[in-house]
């Protein structure tokens, strides 16, 4: 019995480390997490234990927790109501919908560049800062040519008809088509945030920047835009 207890504690410690790793990588937010990458590394039993720990991080306990876990093998779109909000199954992900969007600020404007800016919009924390060089190895960052921006800048939710020229493409593409091609869920589409200047849409958060604001030479001012979900 003592040995079984030791094995249990070792397994729990390992699973806690897995969960902490996913949280640190931004794979888990207060509103969404996917097990698409997790299941490649764990056995079915380990995966279930990790999902339990992650659901607990949303404040789910008792019947709410077990009912939410049962959605894992349900069809996409199925949902249940919990004390924390609606839990929605979307392919290989859980989404927590607290119905808070209507209470959130839906627009942010930057009239001129002051060297640094911090924004809270929807589920996103966004920071902009002028840097001397780009580090493309960093996840959750975009690098923008400041000289190609025409202020004021606007951050807002995506609207019908919005389009941009994604980095690496020669023509504009509707953001709705971009999100469909990327297989974004309905809640992800509802929380999609873009940045635009006076002339164009410059980027779509969690997708990529526009071809029109990319870095092109060594004699330019660079803005690093960092983003993460809350």
mmCIF file of N, CA, C and O in Angstrom, residues 32-132:
data_model
loop_
_atom_site.group_PDB
_atom_site.id
_atom_site.type_symbol
_atom_site.label_atom_id
_atom_site.label_comp_id
_atom_site.label_asym_id
_atom_site.label_seq_id
_atom_site.Cartn_x
_atom_site.Cartn_y
_atom_site.Cartn_z
ATOM 1 N N UNK A 32 -9.973 28.731 -23.127
ATOM 2 C CA UNK A 32 -9.822 27.718 -24.179
ATOM 3 C C UNK A 32 -8.604 26.849 -23.908
ATOM 4 O O UNK A 32 -7.563 27.337 -23.464
ATOM 5 N N UNK A 33 -8.724 25.546 -24.148
ATOM 6 C CA UNK A 33 -7.514 24.734 -24.276
ATOM 7 C C UNK A 33 -7.777 23.531 -25.180
ATOM 8 O O UNK A 33 -8.883 23.010 -25.279
ATOM 9 N N UNK A 34 -6.712 23.148 -25.860
ATOM 10 C CA UNK A 34 -6.771 22.049 -26.825
ATOM 11 C C UNK A 34 -5.891 20.908 -26.346
ATOM 12 O O UNK A 34 -4.818 21.137 -25.796
ATOM 13 N N UNK A 35 -6.368 19.675 -26.567
ATOM 14 C CA UNK A 35 -5.532 18.513 -26.211
ATOM 15 C C UNK A 35 -4.952 17.846 -27.464
ATOM 16 O O UNK A 35 -4.439 16.738 -27.406
ATOM 17 N N UNK A 36 -4.994 18.540 -28.601
ATOM 18 C CA UNK A 36 -4.479 17.953 -29.842
ATOM 19 C C UNK A 36 -3.002 17.606 -29.732
ATOM 20 O O UNK A 36 -2.552 16.560 -30.195
ATOM 21 N N UNK A 37 -2.213 18.498 -29.123
ATOM 22 C CA UNK A 37 -0.787 18.225 -28.950
ATOM 23 C C UNK A 37 -0.536 17.333 -27.743
ATOM 24 O O UNK A 37 0.364 16.496 -27.755
ATOM 25 N N UNK A 38 -1.337 17.485 -26.710
ATOM 26 C CA UNK A 38 -1.140 16.714 -25.485
ATOM 27 C C UNK A 38 -1.282 15.222 -25.728
ATOM 28 O O UNK A 38 -0.499 14.411 -25.229
ATOM 29 N N UNK A 39 -2.299 14.831 -26.528
ATOM 30 C CA UNK A 39 -2.584 13.410 -26.690
ATOM 31 C C UNK A 39 -1.483 12.671 -27.447
ATOM 32 O O UNK A 39 -1.424 11.446 -27.397
ATOM 33 N N UNK A 40 -0.606 13.411 -28.120
ATOM 34 C CA UNK A 40 0.496 12.760 -28.821
ATOM 35 C C UNK A 40 1.586 12.318 -27.858
ATOM 36 O O UNK A 40 2.412 11.486 -28.202
ATOM 37 N N UNK A 41 1.573 12.901 -26.658
ATOM 38 C CA UNK A 41 2.643 12.647 -25.694
ATOM 39 C C UNK A 41 2.225 11.726 -24.553
ATOM 40 O O UNK A 41 3.083 11.193 -23.853
ATOM 41 N N UNK A 42 0.904 11.548 -24.365
ATOM 42 C CA UNK A 42 0.412 10.830 -23.193
ATOM 43 C C UNK A 42 -0.441 9.628 -23.568
ATOM 44 O O UNK A 42 -1.007 9.568 -24.658
ATOM 45 N N UNK A 43 -0.542 8.697 -22.653
ATOM 46 C CA UNK A 43 -1.478 7.585 -22.818
ATOM 47 C C UNK A 43 -2.896 8.110 -22.581
ATOM 48 O O UNK A 43 -3.068 9.183 -21.993
ATOM 49 N N UNK A 44 -3.942 7.359 -22.993
ATOM 50 C CA UNK A 44 -5.321 7.811 -22.740
ATOM 51 C C UNK A 44 -5.604 8.070 -21.266
ATOM 52 O O UNK A 44 -6.300 9.032 -20.920
ATOM 53 N N UNK A 45 -5.048 7.220 -20.391
ATOM 54 C CA UNK A 45 -5.275 7.398 -18.958
ATOM 55 C C UNK A 45 -4.603 8.674 -18.449
ATOM 56 O O UNK A 45 -5.169 9.432 -17.656
ATOM 57 N N UNK A 46 -3.364 8.909 -18.907
ATOM 58 C CA UNK A 46 -2.654 10.120 -18.498
ATOM 59 C C UNK A 46 -3.348 11.367 -19.036
ATOM 60 O O UNK A 46 -3.448 12.380 -18.350
ATOM 61 N N UNK A 47 -3.822 11.275 -20.284
ATOM 62 C CA UNK A 47 -4.533 12.406 -20.884
ATOM 63 C C UNK A 47 -5.746 12.786 -20.053
ATOM 64 O O UNK A 47 -5.987 13.963 -19.780
ATOM 65 N N UNK A 48 -6.508 11.787 -19.624
ATOM 66 C CA UNK A 48 -7.702 12.069 -18.812
ATOM 67 C C UNK A 48 -7.333 12.757 -17.519
ATOM 68 O O UNK A 48 -8.000 13.711 -17.101
ATOM 69 N N UNK A 49 -6.250 12.313 -16.875
ATOM 70 C CA UNK A 49 -5.831 12.937 -15.624
ATOM 71 C C UNK A 49 -5.389 14.379 -15.839
ATOM 72 O O UNK A 49 -5.673 15.267 -15.031
ATOM 73 N N UNK A 50 -4.681 14.631 -16.946
ATOM 74 C CA UNK A 50 -4.264 15.999 -17.247
ATOM 75 C C UNK A 50 -5.470 16.888 -17.496
ATOM 76 O O UNK A 50 -5.551 18.022 -17.011
ATOM 77 N N UNK A 51 -6.454 16.374 -18.251
ATOM 78 C CA UNK A 51 -7.658 17.153 -18.523
ATOM 79 C C UNK A 51 -8.401 17.484 -17.235
ATOM 80 O O UNK A 51 -8.949 18.579 -17.082
ATOM 81 N N UNK A 52 -8.411 16.548 -16.299
ATOM 82 C CA UNK A 52 -9.054 16.805 -15.001
ATOM 83 C C UNK A 52 -8.362 17.960 -14.285
ATOM 84 O O UNK A 52 -9.007 18.886 -13.781
ATOM 85 N N UNK A 53 -7.030 17.925 -14.258
ATOM 86 C CA UNK A 53 -6.283 18.998 -13.603
ATOM 87 C C UNK A 53 -6.525 20.331 -14.273
ATOM 88 O O UNK A 53 -6.655 21.375 -13.607
ATOM 89 N N UNK A 54 -6.588 20.321 -15.608
ATOM 90 C CA UNK A 54 -6.779 21.570 -16.324
ATOM 91 C C UNK A 54 -8.201 22.107 -16.149
ATOM 92 O O UNK A 54 -8.403 23.321 -16.043
ATOM 93 N N UNK A 55 -9.195 21.219 -16.111
ATOM 94 C CA UNK A 55 -10.568 21.665 -15.856
ATOM 95 C C UNK A 55 -10.691 22.246 -14.453
ATOM 96 O O UNK A 55 -11.423 23.206 -14.228
ATOM 97 N N UNK A 56 -9.953 21.661 -13.515
ATOM 98 C CA UNK A 56 -9.962 22.208 -12.153
ATOM 99 C C UNK A 56 -9.393 23.624 -12.126
ATOM 100 O O UNK A 56 -9.801 24.448 -11.310
ATOM 101 N N UNK A 57 -8.439 23.907 -13.037
ATOM 102 C CA UNK A 57 -7.866 25.252 -13.089
ATOM 103 C C UNK A 57 -8.902 26.285 -13.512
ATOM 104 O O UNK A 57 -8.713 27.486 -13.305
ATOM 105 N N UNK A 58 -10.007 25.828 -14.117
ATOM 106 C CA UNK A 58 -11.119 26.718 -14.460
ATOM 107 C C UNK A 58 -12.126 26.829 -13.321
ATOM 108 O O UNK A 58 -13.163 27.458 -13.466
ATOM 109 N N UNK A 59 -11.852 26.174 -12.210
ATOM 110 C CA UNK A 59 -12.752 26.234 -11.064
ATOM 111 C C UNK A 59 -13.859 25.211 -11.098
ATOM 112 O O UNK A 59 -14.851 25.339 -10.372
ATOM 113 N N UNK A 60 -13.717 24.173 -11.940
ATOM 114 C CA UNK A 60 -14.746 23.147 -12.052
ATOM 115 C C UNK A 60 -14.499 22.024 -11.043
ATOM 116 O O UNK A 60 -13.371 21.542 -10.913
ATOM 117 N N UNK A 61 -15.569 21.604 -10.347
ATOM 118 C CA UNK A 61 -15.464 20.536 -9.366
ATOM 119 C C UNK A 61 -16.742 19.699 -9.406
ATOM 120 O O UNK A 61 -17.751 20.095 -9.994
ATOM 121 N N UNK A 62 -16.688 18.523 -8.786
ATOM 122 C CA UNK A 62 -17.873 17.685 -8.663
ATOM 123 C C UNK A 62 -18.498 17.336 -9.996
ATOM 124 O O UNK A 62 -17.802 17.004 -10.969
ATOM 125 N N UNK A 63 -19.834 17.421 -10.064
ATOM 126 C CA UNK A 63 -20.552 17.060 -11.284
ATOM 127 C C UNK A 63 -20.159 17.938 -12.470
ATOM 128 O O UNK A 63 -20.104 17.461 -13.613
ATOM 129 N N UNK A 64 -19.885 19.219 -12.207
ATOM 130 C CA UNK A 64 -19.473 20.105 -13.298
ATOM 131 C C UNK A 64 -18.201 19.586 -13.965
ATOM 132 O O UNK A 64 -18.073 19.591 -15.194
ATOM 133 N N UNK A 65 -17.258 19.132 -13.147
ATOM 134 C CA UNK A 65 -15.990 18.627 -13.682
ATOM 135 C C UNK A 65 -16.219 17.352 -14.492
ATOM 136 O O UNK A 65 -15.745 17.237 -15.625
ATOM 137 N N UNK A 66 -16.942 16.390 -13.923
ATOM 138 C CA UNK A 66 -17.104 15.097 -14.599
ATOM 139 C C UNK A 66 -17.981 15.221 -15.841
ATOM 140 O O UNK A 66 -17.730 14.571 -16.856
ATOM 141 N N UNK A 67 -18.998 16.072 -15.778
ATOM 142 C CA UNK A 67 -19.826 16.282 -16.961
ATOM 143 C C UNK A 67 -19.036 16.963 -18.080
ATOM 144 O O UNK A 67 -19.213 16.656 -19.259
ATOM 145 N N UNK A 68 -18.171 17.891 -17.689
ATOM 146 C CA UNK A 68 -17.332 18.558 -18.687
ATOM 147 C C UNK A 68 -16.353 17.578 -19.308
ATOM 148 O O UNK A 68 -16.132 17.582 -20.529
ATOM 149 N N UNK A 69 -15.759 16.726 -18.488
ATOM 150 C CA UNK A 69 -14.811 15.739 -18.993
ATOM 151 C C UNK A 69 -15.486 14.791 -19.980
ATOM 152 O O UNK A 69 -14.880 14.376 -20.977
ATOM 153 N N UNK A 70 -16.762 14.476 -19.742
ATOM 154 C CA UNK A 70 -17.479 13.552 -20.631
ATOM 155 C C UNK A 70 -17.680 14.135 -22.028
ATOM 156 O O UNK A 70 -17.922 13.396 -22.985
ATOM 157 N N UNK A 71 -17.543 15.463 -22.168
ATOM 158 C CA UNK A 71 -17.680 16.093 -23.489
ATOM 159 C C UNK A 71 -16.525 15.727 -24.420
ATOM 160 O O UNK A 71 -16.631 15.901 -25.631
ATOM 161 N N UNK A 72 -15.439 15.242 -23.843
ATOM 162 C CA UNK A 72 -14.249 14.921 -24.643
ATOM 163 C C UNK A 72 -14.579 14.009 -25.820
ATOM 164 O O UNK A 72 -14.044 14.175 -26.919
ATOM 165 N N UNK A 73 -15.455 13.049 -25.628
ATOM 166 C CA UNK A 73 -15.789 12.089 -26.681
ATOM 167 C C UNK A 73 -17.101 12.432 -27.387
ATOM 168 O O UNK A 73 -17.661 11.603 -28.107
ATOM 169 N N UNK A 74 -17.597 13.664 -27.171
ATOM 170 C CA UNK A 74 -18.833 14.101 -27.819
ATOM 171 C C UNK A 74 -18.535 14.768 -29.154
ATOM 172 O O UNK A 74 -17.380 15.061 -29.482
ATOM 173 N N UNK A 75 -19.581 15.046 -29.918
ATOM 174 C CA UNK A 75 -19.444 15.746 -31.186
ATOM 175 C C UNK A 75 -19.144 17.216 -30.930
ATOM 176 O O UNK A 75 -19.541 17.789 -29.910
ATOM 177 N N UNK A 76 -18.444 17.854 -31.882
ATOM 178 C CA UNK A 76 -18.170 19.283 -31.766
ATOM 179 C C UNK A 76 -19.474 20.063 -31.691
ATOM 180 O O UNK A 76 -20.444 19.746 -32.371
ATOM 181 N N UNK A 77 -19.480 21.077 -30.851
ATOM 182 C CA UNK A 77 -20.655 21.909 -30.703
ATOM 183 C C UNK A 77 -21.502 21.567 -29.501
ATOM 184 O O UNK A 77 -22.322 22.380 -29.062
ATOM 185 N N UNK A 78 -21.315 20.366 -28.935
ATOM 186 C CA UNK A 78 -22.092 20.004 -27.751
ATOM 187 C C UNK A 78 -21.598 20.816 -26.562
ATOM 188 O O UNK A 78 -20.415 21.106 -26.429
ATOM 189 N N UNK A 79 -22.520 21.197 -25.677
ATOM 190 C CA UNK A 79 -22.145 22.030 -24.537
ATOM 191 C C UNK A 79 -22.967 21.663 -23.312
ATOM 192 O O UNK A 79 -24.029 21.034 -23.415
ATOM 193 N N UNK A 80 -22.451 22.067 -22.151
ATOM 194 C CA UNK A 80 -23.196 21.924 -20.899
ATOM 195 C C UNK A 80 -23.063 23.226 -20.123
ATOM 196 O O UNK A 80 -22.094 23.977 -20.313
ATOM 197 N N UNK A 81 -24.008 23.492 -19.254
ATOM 198 C CA UNK A 81 -23.966 24.680 -18.399
ATOM 199 C C UNK A 81 -23.366 24.304 -17.052
ATOM 200 O O UNK A 81 -23.766 23.318 -16.446
ATOM 201 N N UNK A 82 -22.391 25.061 -16.603
ATOM 202 C CA UNK A 82 -21.779 24.844 -15.295
ATOM 203 C C UNK A 82 -21.859 26.132 -14.482
ATOM 204 O O UNK A 82 -22.274 27.180 -14.996
ATOM 205 N N UNK A 83 -21.434 26.061 -13.244
ATOM 206 C CA UNK A 83 -21.433 27.255 -12.399
ATOM 207 C C UNK A 83 -20.430 28.296 -12.883
ATOM 208 O O UNK A 83 -20.530 29.473 -12.547
ATOM 209 N N UNK A 84 -19.441 27.875 -13.700
ATOM 210 C CA UNK A 84 -18.432 28.787 -14.225
ATOM 211 C C UNK A 84 -18.808 29.337 -15.598
ATOM 212 O O UNK A 84 -18.130 30.232 -16.112
ATOM 213 N N UNK A 85 -19.850 28.798 -16.212
ATOM 214 C CA UNK A 85 -20.247 29.198 -17.554
ATOM 215 C C UNK A 85 -20.477 27.978 -18.426
ATOM 216 O O UNK A 85 -20.470 26.845 -17.941
ATOM 217 N N UNK A 86 -20.686 28.197 -19.717
ATOM 218 C CA UNK A 86 -20.896 27.092 -20.640
ATOM 219 C C UNK A 86 -19.553 26.456 -21.018
ATOM 220 O O UNK A 86 -18.598 27.150 -21.339
ATOM 221 N N UNK A 87 -19.491 25.113 -20.978
ATOM 222 C CA UNK A 87 -18.339 24.373 -21.482
ATOM 223 C C UNK A 87 -18.737 23.803 -22.837
ATOM 224 O O UNK A 87 -19.733 23.095 -22.959
ATOM 225 N N UNK A 88 -17.966 24.141 -23.865
ATOM 226 C CA UNK A 88 -18.285 23.766 -25.242
ATOM 227 C C UNK A 88 -17.195 22.855 -25.779
ATOM 228 O O UNK A 88 -16.001 23.131 -25.600
ATOM 229 N N UNK A 89 -17.596 21.774 -26.447
ATOM 230 C CA UNK A 89 -16.632 20.891 -27.117
ATOM 231 C C UNK A 89 -16.439 21.392 -28.546
ATOM 232 O O UNK A 89 -17.401 21.586 -29.285
ATOM 233 N N UNK A 90 -15.200 21.625 -28.937
ATOM 234 C CA UNK A 90 -14.890 22.057 -30.296
ATOM 235 C C UNK A 90 -13.723 21.228 -30.815
ATOM 236 O O UNK A 90 -12.577 21.460 -30.447
ATOM 237 N N UNK A 91 -14.027 20.238 -31.664
ATOM 238 C CA UNK A 91 -13.024 19.293 -32.157
ATOM 239 C C UNK A 91 -12.226 18.719 -30.981
ATOM 240 O O UNK A 91 -12.788 18.006 -30.165
ATOM 241 N N UNK A 92 -10.944 19.050 -30.861
ATOM 242 C CA UNK A 92 -10.138 18.534 -29.761
ATOM 243 C C UNK A 92 -9.800 19.656 -28.788
ATOM 244 O O UNK A 92 -8.643 19.882 -28.439
ATOM 245 N N UNK A 93 -10.840 20.349 -28.356
ATOM 246 C CA UNK A 93 -10.644 21.469 -27.436
ATOM 247 C C UNK A 93 -11.881 21.669 -26.579
ATOM 248 O O UNK A 93 -12.990 21.304 -26.966
ATOM 249 N N UNK A 94 -11.666 22.243 -25.398
ATOM 250 C CA UNK A 94 -12.741 22.709 -24.537
ATOM 251 C C UNK A 94 -12.727 24.235 -24.555
ATOM 252 O O UNK A 94 -11.657 24.855 -24.532
ATOM 253 N N UNK A 95 -13.901 24.833 -24.552
ATOM 254 C CA UNK A 95 -14.035 26.288 -24.513
ATOM 255 C C UNK A 95 -14.945 26.652 -23.353
ATOM 256 O O UNK A 95 -16.018 26.059 -23.183
ATOM 257 N N UNK A 96 -14.528 27.610 -22.558
ATOM 258 C CA UNK A 96 -15.336 28.127 -21.458
ATOM 259 C C UNK A 96 -15.922 29.463 -21.885
ATOM 260 O O UNK A 96 -15.195 30.418 -22.140
ATOM 261 N N UNK A 97 -17.243 29.517 -22.004
ATOM 262 C CA UNK A 97 -17.951 30.741 -22.409
ATOM 263 C C UNK A 97 -18.686 31.289 -21.206
ATOM 264 O O UNK A 97 -19.702 30.751 -20.783
ATOM 265 N N UNK A 98 -18.159 32.394 -20.662
ATOM 266 C CA UNK A 98 -18.779 33.008 -19.490
ATOM 267 C C UNK A 98 -19.793 34.085 -19.864
ATOM 268 O O UNK A 98 -20.361 34.730 -18.992
ATOM 269 N N UNK A 99 -19.980 34.286 -21.184
ATOM 270 C CA UNK A 99 -20.939 35.285 -21.624
ATOM 271 C C UNK A 99 -20.559 36.693 -21.251
ATOM 272 O O UNK A 99 -21.410 37.536 -20.987
ATOM 273 N N UNK A 100 -19.235 36.968 -21.238
ATOM 274 C CA UNK A 100 -18.753 38.264 -20.768
ATOM 275 C C UNK A 100 -18.459 39.254 -21.884
ATOM 276 O O UNK A 100 -18.197 40.414 -21.622
ATOM 277 N N UNK A 101 -18.494 38.820 -23.138
ATOM 278 C CA UNK A 101 -18.008 39.683 -24.216
ATOM 279 C C UNK A 101 -18.746 41.015 -24.276
ATOM 280 O O UNK A 101 -18.156 42.049 -24.569
ATOM 281 N N UNK A 102 -20.058 40.983 -24.025
ATOM 282 C CA UNK A 102 -20.827 42.223 -24.140
ATOM 283 C C UNK A 102 -20.363 43.277 -23.139
ATOM 284 O O UNK A 102 -20.573 44.472 -23.347
ATOM 285 N N UNK A 103 -19.744 42.823 -22.038
ATOM 286 C CA UNK A 103 -19.295 43.769 -21.014
ATOM 287 C C UNK A 103 -17.885 44.260 -21.270
ATOM 288 O O UNK A 103 -17.378 45.121 -20.554
ATOM 289 N N UNK A 104 -17.212 43.724 -22.270
ATOM 290 C CA UNK A 104 -15.832 44.076 -22.520
ATOM 291 C C UNK A 104 -15.724 45.279 -23.460
ATOM 292 O O UNK A 104 -16.593 45.506 -24.307
ATOM 293 N N UNK A 105 -14.646 46.048 -23.332
ATOM 294 C CA UNK A 105 -14.356 47.115 -24.285
ATOM 295 C C UNK A 105 -14.117 46.475 -25.643
ATOM 296 O O UNK A 105 -13.409 45.481 -25.770
ATOM 297 N N UNK A 106 -14.725 47.025 -26.698
ATOM 298 C CA UNK A 106 -14.627 46.384 -28.003
ATOM 299 C C UNK A 106 -13.751 47.152 -28.983
ATOM 300 O O UNK A 106 -13.695 46.821 -30.171
ATOM 301 N N UNK A 107 -13.028 48.186 -28.489
ATOM 302 C CA UNK A 107 -12.210 48.981 -29.409
ATOM 303 C C UNK A 107 -11.114 49.691 -28.624
ATOM 304 O O UNK A 107 -11.309 50.082 -27.464
ATOM 305 N N UNK A 108 -9.947 49.855 -29.256
ATOM 306 C CA UNK A 108 -8.848 50.597 -28.638
ATOM 307 C C UNK A 108 -8.128 51.374 -29.736
ATOM 308 O O UNK A 108 -7.880 50.840 -30.819
ATOM 309 N N UNK A 109 -7.806 52.625 -29.449
ATOM 310 C CA UNK A 109 -7.201 53.508 -30.450
ATOM 311 C C UNK A 109 -5.861 54.041 -29.954
ATOM 312 O O UNK A 109 -5.733 54.425 -28.778
ATOM 313 N N UNK A 110 -4.862 54.059 -30.847
ATOM 314 C CA UNK A 110 -3.564 54.665 -30.560
ATOM 315 C C UNK A 110 -3.373 55.807 -31.550
ATOM 316 O O UNK A 110 -3.220 55.586 -32.753
ATOM 317 N N UNK A 111 -3.385 57.036 -31.052
ATOM 318 C CA UNK A 111 -3.323 58.199 -31.943
ATOM 319 C C UNK A 111 -1.917 58.479 -32.460
ATOM 320 O O UNK A 111 -1.750 58.952 -33.582
ATOM 321 N N UNK A 112 -0.923 58.229 -31.645
ATOM 322 C CA UNK A 112 0.458 58.467 -32.054
ATOM 323 C C UNK A 112 1.383 57.542 -31.286
ATOM 324 O O UNK A 112 1.019 57.008 -30.240
ATOM 325 N N UNK A 113 2.580 57.349 -31.793
ATOM 326 C CA UNK A 113 3.482 56.388 -31.191
ATOM 327 C C UNK A 113 4.314 57.034 -30.092
ATOM 328 O O UNK A 113 5.004 58.031 -30.316
ATOM 329 N N UNK A 114 4.256 56.444 -28.889
ATOM 330 C CA UNK A 114 4.988 56.948 -27.727
ATOM 331 C C UNK A 114 6.109 56.015 -27.289
ATOM 332 O O UNK A 114 6.718 56.229 -26.247
ATOM 333 N N UNK A 115 6.347 54.955 -28.062
ATOM 334 C CA UNK A 115 7.421 54.031 -27.730
ATOM 335 C C UNK A 115 6.978 52.750 -27.075
ATOM 336 O O UNK A 115 7.660 51.730 -27.151
ATOM 337 N N UNK A 116 5.794 52.794 -26.406
ATOM 338 C CA UNK A 116 5.289 51.604 -25.735
ATOM 339 C C UNK A 116 3.800 51.760 -25.485
ATOM 340 O O UNK A 116 3.316 52.864 -25.240
ATOM 341 N N UNK A 117 3.058 50.653 -25.540
ATOM 342 C CA UNK A 117 1.615 50.694 -25.331
ATOM 343 C C UNK A 117 1.155 49.337 -24.810
ATOM 344 O O UNK A 117 1.636 48.293 -25.238
ATOM 345 N N UNK A 118 0.197 49.342 -23.874
ATOM 346 C CA UNK A 118 -0.392 48.117 -23.346
ATOM 347 C C UNK A 118 -1.903 48.168 -23.541
ATOM 348 O O UNK A 118 -2.527 49.205 -23.291
ATOM 349 N N UNK A 119 -2.479 47.051 -23.980
ATOM 350 C CA UNK A 119 -3.890 46.998 -24.331
ATOM 351 C C UNK A 119 -4.520 45.753 -23.724
ATOM 352 O O UNK A 119 -3.923 44.676 -23.750
ATOM 353 N N UNK A 120 -5.728 45.896 -23.188
ATOM 354 C CA UNK A 120 -6.560 44.756 -22.802
ATOM 355 C C UNK A 120 -7.822 44.837 -23.634
ATOM 356 O O UNK A 120 -8.591 45.791 -23.525
ATOM 357 N N UNK A 121 -8.039 43.840 -24.481
ATOM 358 C CA UNK A 121 -9.192 43.854 -25.376
ATOM 359 C C UNK A 121 -9.729 42.441 -25.509
ATOM 360 O O UNK A 121 -9.028 41.548 -25.988
ATOM 361 N N UNK A 122 -10.966 42.224 -25.064
ATOM 362 C CA UNK A 122 -11.527 40.885 -25.099
ATOM 363 C C UNK A 122 -10.723 39.950 -24.215
ATOM 364 O O UNK A 122 -10.406 40.261 -23.067
ATOM 365 N N UNK A 123 -10.358 38.803 -24.756
ATOM 366 C CA UNK A 123 -9.576 37.825 -23.994
ATOM 367 C C UNK A 123 -8.077 38.055 -24.144
ATOM 368 O O UNK A 123 -7.275 37.272 -23.645
ATOM 369 N N UNK A 124 -7.686 39.154 -24.818
ATOM 370 C CA UNK A 124 -6.292 39.348 -25.184
ATOM 371 C C UNK A 124 -5.609 40.439 -24.369
ATOM 372 O O UNK A 124 -6.174 41.514 -24.147
ATOM 373 N N UNK A 125 -4.392 40.152 -23.947
ATOM 374 C CA UNK A 125 -3.464 41.157 -23.432
ATOM 375 C C UNK A 125 -2.444 41.414 -24.533
ATOM 376 O O UNK A 125 -1.789 40.470 -25.012
ATOM 377 N N UNK A 126 -2.309 42.667 -24.943
ATOM 378 C CA UNK A 126 -1.453 43.018 -26.077
ATOM 379 C C UNK A 126 -0.483 44.114 -25.643
ATOM 380 O O UNK A 126 -0.886 45.091 -25.007
ATOM 381 N N UNK A 127 0.783 43.949 -25.978
ATOM 382 C CA UNK A 127 1.792 44.955 -25.677
ATOM 383 C C UNK A 127 2.552 45.304 -26.953
ATOM 384 O O UNK A 127 2.906 44.411 -27.730
ATOM 385 N N UNK A 128 2.786 46.587 -27.157
ATOM 386 C CA UNK A 128 3.593 47.050 -28.277
ATOM 387 C C UNK A 128 4.776 47.818 -27.715
ATOM 388 O O UNK A 128 4.620 48.652 -26.813
ATOM 389 N N UNK A 129 5.954 47.551 -28.259
ATOM 390 C CA UNK A 129 7.159 48.218 -27.771
ATOM 391 C C UNK A 129 8.168 48.339 -28.903
ATOM 392 O O UNK A 129 8.350 47.407 -29.684
ATOM 393 N N UNK A 130 8.795 49.495 -28.986
ATOM 394 C CA UNK A 130 9.825 49.694 -30.011
ATOM 395 C C UNK A 130 11.109 48.987 -29.570
ATOM 396 O O UNK A 130 11.552 49.144 -28.428
ATOM 397 N N UNK A 131 11.676 48.195 -30.467
ATOM 398 C CA UNK A 131 12.892 47.432 -30.166
ATOM 399 C C UNK A 131 13.942 47.696 -31.241
ATOM 400 O O UNK A 131 13.628 48.190 -32.332
ATOM 401 N N UNK A 132 15.177 47.351 -30.930
ATOM 402 C CA UNK A 132 16.270 47.596 -31.875
ATOM 403 C C UNK A 132 16.385 46.516 -32.937
ATOM 404 O O UNK A 132 16.850 46.763 -34.049
#
